[in-house]
Amino acid sequence: MPEAAPEDVVLYVCTTCRAEGDTSEIRAGARLRAALDARLGAAPVPGLRIEPVECLSVCKRPCTVAVASAGRWTYVYGDLDPESAAETLLAGLGLYAGTPDGIVPWRARPEIFKRGVVARIPPFPSQADGTLPEAAE
């Protein structure tokens, strides 16, 4: 499988997420995106793109993001704290970008990547022989 360059990593942030009981005027996902933008303004990550999306359909586990890159596994993470998750997310994205397949060893994953995983989606397209890459637990 071809290795994607770090500049191909995209973080999709659901900006419509609202946790039950959250009465804030600005929704949790929008607050997370603002925190990420602020961190990246101070220390840009070359090639990382942050894309807001209107809905990731993970409404029962807000605040939600998806991490994707060509040739790598895509991950969806939920239950993120919009005020404190930005730094940890960016550190985890650096680990993800450093892999050829998107699979960060379990022990190296930030805690929010371990407990917040909602889904893991195989790379598209799959390997030339039609098999999927080995998946780590």
PDB file of C-alpha atoms in Angstrom:
ATOM      1  CA  MET A   1       0.000   0.000   0.000  1.00  0.00           C
ATOM      2  CA  PRO A   2       1.474   3.410  -0.878  1.00  0.00           C
ATOM      3  CA  GLU A   3       2.477   5.559   2.048  1.00  0.00           C
ATOM      4  CA  ALA A   4       0.552   8.826   2.246  1.00  0.00           C
ATOM      5  CA  ALA A   5       2.500  11.981   2.957  1.00  0.00           C
ATOM      6  CA  PRO A   6       1.729  13.819   6.209  1.00  0.00           C
ATOM      7  CA  GLU A   7       0.219  16.652   4.187  1.00  0.00           C
ATOM      8  CA  ASP A   8      -2.540  14.251   3.187  1.00  0.00           C
ATOM      9  CA  VAL A   9      -3.935  13.973   6.734  1.00  0.00           C
ATOM     10  CA  VAL A  10      -7.368  15.525   7.230  1.00  0.00           C
ATOM     11  CA  LEU A  11      -9.164  16.045  10.532  1.00  0.00           C
ATOM     12  CA  TYR A  12     -12.907  16.416  10.031  1.00  0.00           C
ATOM     13  CA  VAL A  13     -14.577  18.179  12.954  1.00  0.00           C
ATOM     14  CA  CYS A  14     -18.332  17.905  13.412  1.00  0.00           C
ATOM     15  CA  THR A  15     -19.413  21.468  14.138  1.00  0.00           C
ATOM     16  CA  THR A  16     -23.045  20.605  14.902  1.00  0.00           C
ATOM     17  CA  CYS A  17     -22.380  18.291  17.868  1.00  0.00           C
ATOM     18  CA  ARG A  18     -24.226  19.257  21.025  1.00  0.00           C
ATOM     19  CA  ALA A  19     -23.929  17.244  24.214  1.00  0.00           C
ATOM     20  CA  GLU A  20     -27.106  16.634  26.180  1.00  0.00           C
ATOM     21  CA  GLY A  21     -27.582  19.459  28.625  1.00  0.00           C
ATOM     22  CA  ASP A  22     -25.101  21.735  26.821  1.00  0.00           C
ATOM     23  CA  THR A  23     -26.764  25.134  26.681  1.00  0.00           C
ATOM     24  CA  SER A  24     -23.786  26.984  25.218  1.00  0.00           C
ATOM     25  CA  GLU A  25     -24.604  29.224  22.309  1.00  0.00           C
ATOM     26  CA  ILE A  26     -21.576  27.878  20.424  1.00  0.00           C
ATOM     27  CA  ARG A  27     -21.765  24.115  19.934  1.00  0.00           C
ATOM     28  CA  ALA A  28     -19.053  21.807  21.265  1.00  0.00           C
ATOM     29  CA  GLY A  29     -17.682  20.885  17.830  1.00  0.00           C
ATOM     30  CA  ALA A  30     -17.359  24.529  16.847  1.00  0.00           C
ATOM     31  CA  ARG A  31     -15.549  25.222  20.138  1.00  0.00           C
ATOM     32  CA  LEU A  32     -13.182  22.302  19.456  1.00  0.00           C
ATOM     33  CA  ARG A  33     -12.466  23.599  15.976  1.00  0.00           C
ATOM     34  CA  ALA A  34     -11.697  27.056  17.384  1.00  0.00           C
ATOM     35  CA  ALA A  35      -9.312  25.501  19.925  1.00  0.00           C
ATOM     36  CA  LEU A  36      -7.580  23.517  17.167  1.00  0.00           C
ATOM     37  CA  ASP A  37      -7.266  26.622  14.983  1.00  0.00           C
ATOM     38  CA  ALA A  38      -5.773  28.554  17.908  1.00  0.00           C
ATOM     39  CA  ARG A  39      -3.186  25.810  18.586  1.00  0.00           C
ATOM     40  CA  LEU A  40      -2.291  25.538  14.905  1.00  0.00           C
ATOM     41  CA  GLY A  41      -1.968  29.318  14.649  1.00  0.00           C
ATOM     42  CA  ALA A  42       0.752  29.170  17.311  1.00  0.00           C
ATOM     43  CA  ALA A  43       2.443  26.011  15.990  1.00  0.00           C
ATOM     44  CA  PRO A  44       1.318  24.987  12.490  1.00  0.00           C
ATOM     45  CA  VAL A  45       1.461  21.328  11.519  1.00  0.00           C
ATOM     46  CA  PRO A  46       2.693  21.167   7.914  1.00  0.00           C
ATOM     47  CA  GLY A  47       0.100  19.614   5.636  1.00  0.00           C
ATOM     48  CA  LEU A  48      -2.587  18.954   8.217  1.00  0.00           C
ATOM     49  CA  ARG A  49      -5.986  20.132   7.045  1.00  0.00           C
ATOM     50  CA  ILE A  50      -8.852  20.714   9.440  1.00  0.00           C
ATOM     51  CA  GLU A  51     -12.222  20.583   7.740  1.00  0.00           C
ATOM     52  CA  PRO A  52     -15.474  21.457   9.470  1.00  0.00           C
ATOM     53  CA  VAL A  53     -18.393  19.190   8.629  1.00  0.00           C
ATOM     54  CA  GLU A  54     -22.048  19.701   9.454  1.00  0.00           C
ATOM     55  CA  CYS A  55     -22.629  16.212  10.817  1.00  0.00           C
ATOM     56  CA  LEU A  56     -20.740  12.960  11.339  1.00  0.00           C
ATOM     57  CA  SER A  57     -23.911  11.184  12.575  1.00  0.00           C
ATOM     58  CA  VAL A  58     -22.425  10.310  15.945  1.00  0.00           C
ATOM     59  CA  CYS A  59     -24.894  12.438  17.890  1.00  0.00           C
ATOM     60  CA  LYS A  60     -24.910  10.154  20.937  1.00  0.00           C
ATOM     61  CA  ARG A  61     -21.141  10.680  21.402  1.00  0.00           C
ATOM     62  CA  PRO A  62     -20.457  14.369  20.856  1.00  0.00           C
ATOM     63  CA  CYS A  63     -17.951  16.066  20.356  1.00  0.00           C
ATOM     64  CA  THR A  64     -16.804  14.035  17.312  1.00  0.00           C
ATOM     65  CA  VAL A  65     -13.972  14.060  14.773  1.00  0.00           C
ATOM     66  CA  ALA A  66     -12.784  11.802  11.954  1.00  0.00           C
ATOM     67  CA  VAL A  67      -9.133  11.330  10.942  1.00  0.00           C
ATOM     68  CA  ALA A  68      -8.533  10.316   7.334  1.00  0.00           C
ATOM     69  CA  SER A  69      -5.711   9.936   4.855  1.00  0.00           C
ATOM     70  CA  ALA A  70      -5.389   8.177   1.513  1.00  0.00           C
ATOM     71  CA  GLY A  71      -4.202   4.588   1.927  1.00  0.00           C
ATOM     72  CA  ARG A  72      -4.637   4.671   5.705  1.00  0.00           C
ATOM     73  CA  TRP A  73      -7.357   3.507   8.057  1.00  0.00           C
ATOM     74  CA  THR A  74      -9.877   6.228   8.924  1.00  0.00           C
ATOM     75  CA  TYR A  75     -10.829   6.669  12.574  1.00  0.00           C
ATOM     76  CA  VAL A  76     -13.873   8.332  14.122  1.00  0.00           C
ATOM     77  CA  TYR A  77     -13.507   9.541  17.717  1.00  0.00           C
ATOM     78  CA  GLY A  78     -16.249  10.813  20.006  1.00  0.00           C
ATOM     79  CA  ASP A  79     -16.826  12.030  23.552  1.00  0.00           C
ATOM     80  CA  LEU A  80     -14.103  14.651  23.183  1.00  0.00           C
ATOM     81  CA  ASP A  81     -13.871  17.612  25.528  1.00  0.00           C
ATOM     82  CA  PRO A  82     -13.987  20.685  23.284  1.00  0.00           C
ATOM     83  CA  GLU A  83     -11.924  22.774  25.681  1.00  0.00           C
ATOM     84  CA  SER A  84      -9.099  20.329  26.405  1.00  0.00           C
ATOM     85  CA  ALA A  85      -8.847  17.845  23.508  1.00  0.00           C
ATOM     86  CA  ALA A  86      -7.039  20.020  20.928  1.00  0.00           C
ATOM     87  CA  GLU A  87      -3.484  19.456  22.145  1.00  0.00           C
ATOM     88  CA  THR A  88      -3.951  15.699  22.565  1.00  0.00           C
ATOM     89  CA  LEU A  89      -5.664  15.406  19.180  1.00  0.00           C
ATOM     90  CA  LEU A  90      -2.790  17.153  17.445  1.00  0.00           C
ATOM     91  CA  ALA A  91      -0.255  14.900  19.171  1.00  0.00           C
ATOM     92  CA  GLY A  92      -2.250  11.835  18.098  1.00  0.00           C
ATOM     93  CA  LEU A  93      -2.479  13.123  14.545  1.00  0.00           C
ATOM     94  CA  GLY A  94       1.299  13.391  14.460  1.00  0.00           C
ATOM     95  CA  LEU A  95       1.541   9.716  15.417  1.00  0.00           C
ATOM     96  CA  TYR A  96      -1.094   8.794  12.810  1.00  0.00           C
ATOM     97  CA  ALA A  97       0.753  10.752  10.100  1.00  0.00           C
ATOM     98  CA  GLY A  98       3.950   8.895  10.972  1.00  0.00           C
ATOM     99  CA  THR A  99       2.478   5.507  10.072  1.00  0.00           C
ATOM    100  CA  PRO A 100       2.189   3.980   6.608  1.00  0.00           C
ATOM    101  CA  ASP A 101      -1.292   2.572   7.319  1.00  0.00           C
ATOM    102  CA  GLY A 102      -2.779   4.834  10.015  1.00  0.00           C
ATOM    103  CA  ILE A 103      -2.527   2.189  12.721  1.00  0.00           C
ATOM    104  CA  VAL A 104      -0.816   3.679  15.764  1.00  0.00           C
ATOM    105  CA  PRO A 105       0.304   0.977  18.236  1.00  0.00           C
ATOM    106  CA  TRP A 106      -2.202   0.715  21.110  1.00  0.00           C
ATOM    107  CA  ARG A 107       0.305   1.626  23.822  1.00  0.00           C
ATOM    108  CA  ALA A 108       1.407   4.756  21.941  1.00  0.00           C
ATOM    109  CA  ARG A 109      -2.118   6.093  21.398  1.00  0.00           C
ATOM    110  CA  PRO A 110      -3.298   9.059  23.452  1.00  0.00           C
ATOM    111  CA  GLU A 111      -5.973   8.079  25.970  1.00  0.00           C
ATOM    112  CA  ILE A 112      -8.739   9.870  24.044  1.00  0.00           C
ATOM    113  CA  PHE A 113      -7.859   7.732  21.005  1.00  0.00           C
ATOM    114  CA  LYS A 114      -8.221   4.574  23.090  1.00  0.00           C
ATOM    115  CA  ARG A 115     -11.485   5.298  24.872  1.00  0.00           C
ATOM    116  CA  GLY A 116     -13.086   7.600  22.324  1.00  0.00           C
ATOM    117  CA  VAL A 117     -12.897   5.422  19.212  1.00  0.00           C
ATOM    118  CA  VAL A 118     -16.308   5.100  17.572  1.00  0.00           C
ATOM    119  CA  ALA A 119     -15.310   3.447  14.309  1.00  0.00           C
ATOM    120  CA  ARG A 120     -12.357   2.349  12.243  1.00  0.00           C
ATOM    121  CA  ILE A 121     -12.893   2.307   8.496  1.00  0.00           C
ATOM    122  CA  PRO A 122     -10.610   0.389   6.097  1.00  0.00           C
ATOM    123  CA  PRO A 123      -8.498   2.319   3.627  1.00  0.00           C
ATOM    124  CA  PHE A 124      -9.917   2.918   0.209  1.00  0.00           C
ATOM    125  CA  PRO A 125      -8.880   1.530  -2.155  1.00  0.00           C
ATOM    126  CA  SER A 126      -7.859  -1.703  -0.486  1.00  0.00           C
ATOM    127  CA  GLN A 127      -4.574  -3.417  -1.245  1.00  0.00           C
ATOM    128  CA  ALA A 128      -4.043  -4.573  -4.820  1.00  0.00           C
ATOM    129  CA  ASP A 129      -4.779  -8.196  -3.903  1.00  0.00           C
ATOM    130  CA  GLY A 130      -8.136  -7.223  -2.368  1.00  0.00           C
ATOM    131  CA  THR A 131      -7.126  -7.943   1.221  1.00  0.00           C
ATOM    132  CA  LEU A 132      -7.160  -5.426   4.036  1.00  0.00           C
ATOM    133  CA  PRO A 133      -4.013  -4.545   5.976  1.00  0.00           C
ATOM    134  CA  GLU A 134      -3.521  -6.293   9.298  1.00  0.00           C
ATOM    135  CA  ALA A 135      -5.508  -4.487  12.010  1.00  0.00           C
ATOM    136  CA  ALA A 136      -3.961  -3.872  15.426  1.00  0.00           C
ATOM    137  CA  GLU A 137      -6.180  -4.126  18.487  1.00  0.00           C
TER     138      GLU A 137
END
